[in-house]
Structure formats: C-alpha cells, structure tokens
C-alpha cells in the first residue's frame, strides 16, 4: 500500500464566543487572522507553510469540529477514501476552503477527520516576507509565538481499538503507549504520519460521548520560546494548567493552558525524530514518567477533562466499569499522561 498521509494540516474547533477566542489567539498566542468567511475565522502561525492551520467556528460548546490531514499525493487521497469505505465507513466529498476537493468522514469512535491533497501555500509579501527563502513569512514579533501547528490529542473509549483502526486503515505509525501500573489498561497512545514522535495522540475517555478532544498543540523552536510564551500568557492573566516540564513519551518539553472557550492548548518543543521503518512501539508505565519524566509534580485533575464536556444524557458514565473510572482519576493524579 502506498503511504497515504503526510502530516496534520489544520484543526477546526468550535467556540461559544468566536471573537473572544480569536482575540486570545491573536494577542496572547501570536497567531494571525488570514480570512473571515461567514462566521468562521481562519488563523495561521508565522511558520505554517499553508494559508491557515486553525479555524475557529461558532458552536454551543468547545469541541473539535474536524482534524485535517494532507495526503502524500492525489492518488493517496483516492486510496484513503477507498480504504475507509472498505471498512464500512461512508464519508463525503466536498470543496474545502483553500484545500480543494476533500474527503471528510467520522471514524469508529466519533471523530471527524478531513483528508485533502490540494492546498494553498502561503507566501508573505512586503514587510511580512522573510529574508530566509524557505520561510513562508518572517518570524513573529510576538514573543513566544508558535512556529507551526504540531499535533492533536483526542479522547477515545477504547485506546487500543482506535490505534488498531487508524494504523490499519490509514497507515499511521504506532509509536508508544502507556499502560497502568495497577492494571493492564491502556490510557494513552501516540501515532504519527511522519518522523515526529506523534502528530495524533489518544487518551482514555471514561464518558460515552463520541468524538471528544483533549487538546491540540503548537510547536515552538526551543525551550526558551516555551518559557517566554508562559511569561506572556501569565502577564496577560492566563494561568498555566500544567508545566512547563518534559514528557517521557516523545521527550518533548510541554506547557498546557486554556483559551477563553475552556479548550485546552499545548505548546511544546524538543523531542526525538524517528525514521525507523520497522519501529516497534514501547509500552510505558506511569511510574516511569510517561507524562512527566521528572516525576516531581502531580498532574492537576483538570487535565482529565476533554471537550465537549461530558455532561447531559448523551455523556453519562453509567455502565463504565469502576476500574476504568479509577484509571482515569487516581493514576493520572499521581503520574499523568503524555
């Protein structure tokens, strides 16, 4: 089978207050608005090669509207759609903003994914152009602004089943997982489409609400940028939810905070690059520091929250085994996830 996917290209999120979220991304994170189409706002990081990497859409709750992946070729887009439909999942073809003909589907555990090949590349002009020919625009004047979109981490009721489906059908590489010390329960896994440690994470979800997301992440060049970003955010009244610290899995430095909708955002940097074609995923234990390798601080309980919130009749945890509920709470409070 040909390689189907190349990388994560954008995330589309919903916010009850689009303008509040957009203002936050512009003034505190350092993103730039490139388009407003209807009620949707399109933003980019200074180093994103395409026209946009984040779309903020109106919605009653904070959520992931879709995660978009660029395929490796036009032929790969057709093959990916065939592979998905061969598994009994029916998607839809549509014309996307700046991405041309695209294919959108909802996976087995309710997560929307968009696949596309065509894309509008970004080339800044005038004062925004970079003296580096390979950069799409000059470095941001905003201290600690992220260079580009990095990954998205969704929440799934069955982590292993999610990994199995996406590796088999779309060719994601399975890189590592965390299994509890106390019981053989998978609580976290990472997948990638390229040499990064991951561009798709999966955390265990104790609710019955489909298609939830835990966070999405931006990349900064170095740890000092991450610390400066934390400085800027805190000076502007945005508290840090978790970090700065370093993950064991992936070896990235991390920092978590919330945007006005309450959706969680991560900034990270560092980490390894893996080109091994026959890589075998290692199994970590929380006691090894899979989330916080230094093992010197407890992850706040708020980090177990995913989006949309698990409330209402469609999101009850009734019927979820007690051991799963305990797995979501106690071990995370002690060691955490990546």
PDB file of C-alpha atoms in Angstrom, residues 150-337:
ATOM      1  CA  UNK A 150       2.098  20.357  15.891  1.00  0.00           C
ATOM      2  CA  UNK A 151      -0.454  17.713  16.916  1.00  0.00           C
ATOM      3  CA  UNK A 152      -3.932  16.932  18.160  1.00  0.00           C
ATOM      4  CA  UNK A 153      -4.853  14.578  21.019  1.00  0.00           C
ATOM      5  CA  UNK A 154      -8.329  13.084  21.003  1.00  0.00           C
ATOM      6  CA  UNK A 155     -10.218  11.155  23.698  1.00  0.00           C
ATOM      7  CA  UNK A 156     -11.457   7.623  22.958  1.00  0.00           C
ATOM      8  CA  UNK A 157     -13.351   4.991  24.937  1.00  0.00           C
ATOM      9  CA  UNK A 158     -11.021   2.235  23.674  1.00  0.00           C
ATOM     10  CA  UNK A 159      -7.481   3.465  23.076  1.00  0.00           C
ATOM     11  CA  UNK A 160      -6.177   0.194  21.615  1.00  0.00           C
ATOM     12  CA  UNK A 161      -9.114  -0.143  19.210  1.00  0.00           C
ATOM     13  CA  UNK A 162      -8.602   3.426  17.996  1.00  0.00           C
ATOM     14  CA  UNK A 163      -4.920   2.751  17.346  1.00  0.00           C
ATOM     15  CA  UNK A 164      -5.655  -0.520  15.535  1.00  0.00           C
ATOM     16  CA  UNK A 165      -8.205   1.058  13.176  1.00  0.00           C
ATOM     17  CA  UNK A 166      -6.141   4.104  12.201  1.00  0.00           C
ATOM     18  CA  UNK A 167      -2.921   2.160  11.730  1.00  0.00           C
ATOM     19  CA  UNK A 168      -4.624  -0.498   9.603  1.00  0.00           C
ATOM     20  CA  UNK A 169      -6.833   1.760   7.502  1.00  0.00           C
ATOM     21  CA  UNK A 170      -4.771   4.952   7.092  1.00  0.00           C
ATOM     22  CA  UNK A 171      -1.239   3.779   7.812  1.00  0.00           C
ATOM     23  CA  UNK A 172      -0.486   5.776  10.962  1.00  0.00           C
ATOM     24  CA  UNK A 173       2.692   4.600  12.704  1.00  0.00           C
ATOM     25  CA  UNK A 174       2.096   3.416  16.293  1.00  0.00           C
ATOM     26  CA  UNK A 175       4.952   4.879  18.349  1.00  0.00           C
ATOM     27  CA  UNK A 176       4.310   4.275  22.072  1.00  0.00           C
ATOM     28  CA  UNK A 177       1.636   3.719  24.682  1.00  0.00           C
ATOM     29  CA  UNK A 178       1.043   3.977  28.410  1.00  0.00           C
ATOM     30  CA  UNK A 179      -0.475   1.081  30.358  1.00  0.00           C
ATOM     31  CA  UNK A 180      -1.351   1.457  34.034  1.00  0.00           C
ATOM     32  CA  UNK A 181       0.975   0.060  36.674  1.00  0.00           C
ATOM     33  CA  UNK A 182      -2.000  -1.307  38.596  1.00  0.00           C
ATOM     34  CA  UNK A 183      -3.930  -2.974  35.757  1.00  0.00           C
ATOM     35  CA  UNK A 184      -3.481  -3.855  32.040  1.00  0.00           C
ATOM     36  CA  UNK A 185      -5.469  -0.810  30.881  1.00  0.00           C
ATOM     37  CA  UNK A 186      -4.209   1.348  28.006  1.00  0.00           C
ATOM     38  CA  UNK A 187      -4.693   5.002  28.898  1.00  0.00           C
ATOM     39  CA  UNK A 188      -2.619   6.771  26.257  1.00  0.00           C
ATOM     40  CA  UNK A 189      -1.063   6.121  22.838  1.00  0.00           C
ATOM     41  CA  UNK A 190       0.742   8.172  20.218  1.00  0.00           C
ATOM     42  CA  UNK A 191       0.600   7.821  16.441  1.00  0.00           C
ATOM     43  CA  UNK A 192       2.410   9.631  13.654  1.00  0.00           C
ATOM     44  CA  UNK A 193       2.303  10.049   9.900  1.00  0.00           C
ATOM     45  CA  UNK A 194       5.979  11.042   9.627  1.00  0.00           C
ATOM     46  CA  UNK A 195       9.227  11.164  11.624  1.00  0.00           C
ATOM     47  CA  UNK A 196       7.802  13.030  14.636  1.00  0.00           C
ATOM     48  CA  UNK A 197       7.091  11.117  17.829  1.00  0.00           C
ATOM     49  CA  UNK A 198       3.426  11.900  17.237  1.00  0.00           C
ATOM     50  CA  UNK A 199       1.004  14.142  15.434  1.00  0.00           C
ATOM     51  CA  UNK A 200      -2.011  12.262  16.821  1.00  0.00           C
ATOM     52  CA  UNK A 201      -2.445  11.358  20.489  1.00  0.00           C
ATOM     53  CA  UNK A 202      -5.188   9.223  22.055  1.00  0.00           C
ATOM     54  CA  UNK A 203      -6.239   9.385  25.722  1.00  0.00           C
ATOM     55  CA  UNK A 204      -8.724   7.155  27.504  1.00  0.00           C
ATOM     56  CA  UNK A 205     -12.226   8.642  27.763  1.00  0.00           C
ATOM     57  CA  UNK A 206     -14.483   7.472  30.580  1.00  0.00           C
ATOM     58  CA  UNK A 207     -17.572   9.152  29.139  1.00  0.00           C
ATOM     59  CA  UNK A 208     -19.924   7.802  26.476  1.00  0.00           C
ATOM     60  CA  UNK A 209     -19.844  10.988  24.419  1.00  0.00           C
ATOM     61  CA  UNK A 210     -18.394  10.453  20.952  1.00  0.00           C
ATOM     62  CA  UNK A 211     -15.687  12.452  19.210  1.00  0.00           C
ATOM     63  CA  UNK A 212     -14.146  14.321  22.120  1.00  0.00           C
ATOM     64  CA  UNK A 213     -10.755  16.051  22.089  1.00  0.00           C
ATOM     65  CA  UNK A 214      -8.333  16.546  24.982  1.00  0.00           C
ATOM     66  CA  UNK A 215      -6.134  19.238  23.431  1.00  0.00           C
ATOM     67  CA  UNK A 216      -4.275  20.385  20.370  1.00  0.00           C
ATOM     68  CA  UNK A 217      -0.721  21.663  20.260  1.00  0.00           C
ATOM     69  CA  UNK A 218       1.578  24.232  18.708  1.00  0.00           C
ATOM     70  CA  UNK A 219       5.336  23.944  18.173  1.00  0.00           C
ATOM     71  CA  UNK A 220       7.956  26.489  19.239  1.00  0.00           C
ATOM     72  CA  UNK A 221      11.603  26.301  18.204  1.00  0.00           C
ATOM     73  CA  UNK A 222      13.219  25.913  21.609  1.00  0.00           C
ATOM     74  CA  UNK A 223      12.548  25.622  25.320  1.00  0.00           C
ATOM     75  CA  UNK A 224      13.298  29.303  25.886  1.00  0.00           C
ATOM     76  CA  UNK A 225      10.466  30.189  23.489  1.00  0.00           C
ATOM     77  CA  UNK A 226       8.129  27.998  25.506  1.00  0.00           C
ATOM     78  CA  UNK A 227       9.139  29.729  28.744  1.00  0.00           C
ATOM     79  CA  UNK A 228       8.685  33.149  27.134  1.00  0.00           C
ATOM     80  CA  UNK A 229       5.243  32.092  25.934  1.00  0.00           C
ATOM     81  CA  UNK A 230       4.358  31.138  29.502  1.00  0.00           C
ATOM     82  CA  UNK A 231       5.592  34.558  30.637  1.00  0.00           C
ATOM     83  CA  UNK A 232       3.443  36.398  28.102  1.00  0.00           C
ATOM     84  CA  UNK A 233       0.356  34.364  28.910  1.00  0.00           C
ATOM     85  CA  UNK A 234       0.685  34.790  32.669  1.00  0.00           C
ATOM     86  CA  UNK A 235       1.423  38.516  32.355  1.00  0.00           C
ATOM     87  CA  UNK A 236      -1.881  38.733  30.480  1.00  0.00           C
ATOM     88  CA  UNK A 237      -3.813  36.831  33.134  1.00  0.00           C
ATOM     89  CA  UNK A 238      -3.816  33.338  31.591  1.00  0.00           C
ATOM     90  CA  UNK A 239      -2.754  30.741  34.178  1.00  0.00           C
ATOM     91  CA  UNK A 240      -0.712  27.679  33.272  1.00  0.00           C
ATOM     92  CA  UNK A 241      -2.721  24.484  33.685  1.00  0.00           C
ATOM     93  CA  UNK A 242       0.282  22.146  33.687  1.00  0.00           C
ATOM     94  CA  UNK A 243       4.003  22.565  33.069  1.00  0.00           C
ATOM     95  CA  UNK A 244       6.485  23.598  31.946  1.00  0.00           C
ATOM     96  CA  UNK A 245       8.009  20.128  32.179  1.00  0.00           C
ATOM     97  CA  UNK A 246       9.015  17.257  29.882  1.00  0.00           C
ATOM     98  CA  UNK A 247       7.138  14.180  28.675  1.00  0.00           C
ATOM     99  CA  UNK A 248       8.795  10.782  28.851  1.00  0.00           C
ATOM    100  CA  UNK A 249       6.920   9.585  25.770  1.00  0.00           C
ATOM    101  CA  UNK A 250       8.144  11.701  22.871  1.00  0.00           C
ATOM    102  CA  UNK A 251      10.628  13.618  25.066  1.00  0.00           C
ATOM    103  CA  UNK A 252       9.004  16.985  24.357  1.00  0.00           C
ATOM    104  CA  UNK A 253       9.006  19.946  26.693  1.00  0.00           C
ATOM    105  CA  UNK A 254       5.388  20.912  27.321  1.00  0.00           C
ATOM    106  CA  UNK A 255       3.110  23.640  28.606  1.00  0.00           C
ATOM    107  CA  UNK A 256      -0.698  23.486  28.871  1.00  0.00           C
ATOM    108  CA  UNK A 257      -3.177  26.349  29.192  1.00  0.00           C
ATOM    109  CA  UNK A 258      -6.781  27.160  28.227  1.00  0.00           C
ATOM    110  CA  UNK A 259      -8.282  29.531  25.666  1.00  0.00           C
ATOM    111  CA  UNK A 260     -11.469  31.501  26.555  1.00  0.00           C
ATOM    112  CA  UNK A 261     -13.830  28.715  25.428  1.00  0.00           C
ATOM    113  CA  UNK A 262     -12.039  26.481  28.025  1.00  0.00           C
ATOM    114  CA  UNK A 263     -10.477  24.343  25.264  1.00  0.00           C
ATOM    115  CA  UNK A 264      -7.004  23.144  26.223  1.00  0.00           C
ATOM    116  CA  UNK A 265      -3.948  24.164  24.196  1.00  0.00           C
ATOM    117  CA  UNK A 266      -0.419  22.818  24.478  1.00  0.00           C
ATOM    118  CA  UNK A 267       2.841  24.380  23.420  1.00  0.00           C
ATOM    119  CA  UNK A 268       5.759  22.011  23.032  1.00  0.00           C
ATOM    120  CA  UNK A 269       9.270  21.728  21.681  1.00  0.00           C
ATOM    121  CA  UNK A 270      12.151  19.302  21.571  1.00  0.00           C
ATOM    122  CA  UNK A 271      11.555  15.597  21.276  1.00  0.00           C
ATOM    123  CA  UNK A 272      13.046  12.969  19.017  1.00  0.00           C
ATOM    124  CA  UNK A 273      12.780  12.225  15.306  1.00  0.00           C
ATOM    125  CA  UNK A 274      12.242   8.594  14.329  1.00  0.00           C
ATOM    126  CA  UNK A 275      12.914   7.306  10.816  1.00  0.00           C
ATOM    127  CA  UNK A 276      12.899   3.586  11.696  1.00  0.00           C
ATOM    128  CA  UNK A 277      10.556   1.839   9.197  1.00  0.00           C
ATOM    129  CA  UNK A 278      10.019  -1.251  11.376  1.00  0.00           C
ATOM    130  CA  UNK A 279       9.719   0.566  14.711  1.00  0.00           C
ATOM    131  CA  UNK A 280       8.060  -1.441  17.476  1.00  0.00           C
ATOM    132  CA  UNK A 281       6.046   0.660  19.921  1.00  0.00           C
ATOM    133  CA  UNK A 282       7.269   0.555  23.505  1.00  0.00           C
ATOM    134  CA  UNK A 283       4.878   0.222  26.437  1.00  0.00           C
ATOM    135  CA  UNK A 284       5.435   2.707  29.235  1.00  0.00           C
ATOM    136  CA  UNK A 285       4.092   2.711  32.784  1.00  0.00           C
ATOM    137  CA  UNK A 286       3.055   5.927  34.511  1.00  0.00           C
ATOM    138  CA  UNK A 287       5.659   5.202  37.191  1.00  0.00           C
ATOM    139  CA  UNK A 288       8.352   5.535  34.508  1.00  0.00           C
ATOM    140  CA  UNK A 289       7.315   9.132  33.876  1.00  0.00           C
ATOM    141  CA  UNK A 290       5.427   8.630  30.641  1.00  0.00           C
ATOM    142  CA  UNK A 291       3.861  12.065  31.069  1.00  0.00           C
ATOM    143  CA  UNK A 292       6.198  13.927  33.445  1.00  0.00           C
ATOM    144  CA  UNK A 293       9.598  12.303  33.105  1.00  0.00           C
ATOM    145  CA  UNK A 294      10.973  14.211  36.085  1.00  0.00           C
ATOM    146  CA  UNK A 295       8.215  12.690  38.265  1.00  0.00           C
ATOM    147  CA  UNK A 296       8.422  15.655  40.605  1.00  0.00           C
ATOM    148  CA  UNK A 297       4.912  17.131  40.289  1.00  0.00           C
ATOM    149  CA  UNK A 298       1.356  15.854  40.166  1.00  0.00           C
ATOM    150  CA  UNK A 299      -0.747  16.459  37.102  1.00  0.00           C
ATOM    151  CA  UNK A 300      -3.811  18.546  38.030  1.00  0.00           C
ATOM    152  CA  UNK A 301      -7.120  16.703  37.885  1.00  0.00           C
ATOM    153  CA  UNK A 302      -8.364  19.282  35.388  1.00  0.00           C
ATOM    154  CA  UNK A 303      -6.146  17.631  32.750  1.00  0.00           C
ATOM    155  CA  UNK A 304      -8.526  14.653  32.653  1.00  0.00           C
ATOM    156  CA  UNK A 305     -11.214  16.924  31.167  1.00  0.00           C
ATOM    157  CA  UNK A 306     -11.916  16.582  27.452  1.00  0.00           C
ATOM    158  CA  UNK A 307     -14.224  18.508  25.133  1.00  0.00           C
ATOM    159  CA  UNK A 308     -17.140  18.903  24.710  1.00  0.00           C
ATOM    160  CA  UNK A 309     -17.771  18.458  28.451  1.00  0.00           C
ATOM    161  CA  UNK A 310     -19.049  15.027  29.488  1.00  0.00           C
ATOM    162  CA  UNK A 311     -22.414  16.144  30.793  1.00  0.00           C
ATOM    163  CA  UNK A 312     -26.016  15.565  29.825  1.00  0.00           C
ATOM    164  CA  UNK A 313     -27.819  12.334  28.984  1.00  0.00           C
ATOM    165  CA  UNK A 314     -25.624  11.606  25.957  1.00  0.00           C
ATOM    166  CA  UNK A 315     -22.474  11.750  28.021  1.00  0.00           C
ATOM    167  CA  UNK A 316     -23.324   9.782  31.146  1.00  0.00           C
ATOM    168  CA  UNK A 317     -20.676   7.471  32.556  1.00  0.00           C
ATOM    169  CA  UNK A 318     -23.311   4.954  33.553  1.00  0.00           C
ATOM    170  CA  UNK A 319     -22.120   1.472  32.642  1.00  0.00           C
ATOM    171  CA  UNK A 320     -18.424   2.363  32.590  1.00  0.00           C
ATOM    172  CA  UNK A 321     -16.543  -0.157  34.801  1.00  0.00           C
ATOM    173  CA  UNK A 322     -15.268   1.193  38.110  1.00  0.00           C
ATOM    174  CA  UNK A 323     -11.713   0.178  37.232  1.00  0.00           C
ATOM    175  CA  UNK A 324     -11.856   2.464  34.182  1.00  0.00           C
ATOM    176  CA  UNK A 325     -13.131   5.358  36.293  1.00  0.00           C
ATOM    177  CA  UNK A 326     -10.340   4.742  38.798  1.00  0.00           C
ATOM    178  CA  UNK A 327      -7.834   4.569  35.947  1.00  0.00           C
ATOM    179  CA  UNK A 328      -8.952   7.976  34.721  1.00  0.00           C
ATOM    180  CA  UNK A 329      -8.590   9.548  38.134  1.00  0.00           C
ATOM    181  CA  UNK A 330      -6.088   8.052  40.549  1.00  0.00           C
ATOM    182  CA  UNK A 331      -3.110   7.160  38.326  1.00  0.00           C
ATOM    183  CA  UNK A 332      -3.365  10.459  36.431  1.00  0.00           C
ATOM    184  CA  UNK A 333      -3.284  12.363  39.685  1.00  0.00           C
ATOM    185  CA  UNK A 334      -0.029  10.614  40.553  1.00  0.00           C
ATOM    186  CA  UNK A 335       1.820  10.315  37.264  1.00  0.00           C
ATOM    187  CA  UNK A 336      -0.179  11.598  34.332  1.00  0.00           C
ATOM    188  CA  UNK A 337      -0.355  11.049  30.634  1.00  0.00           C
TER     189      UNK A 337
END
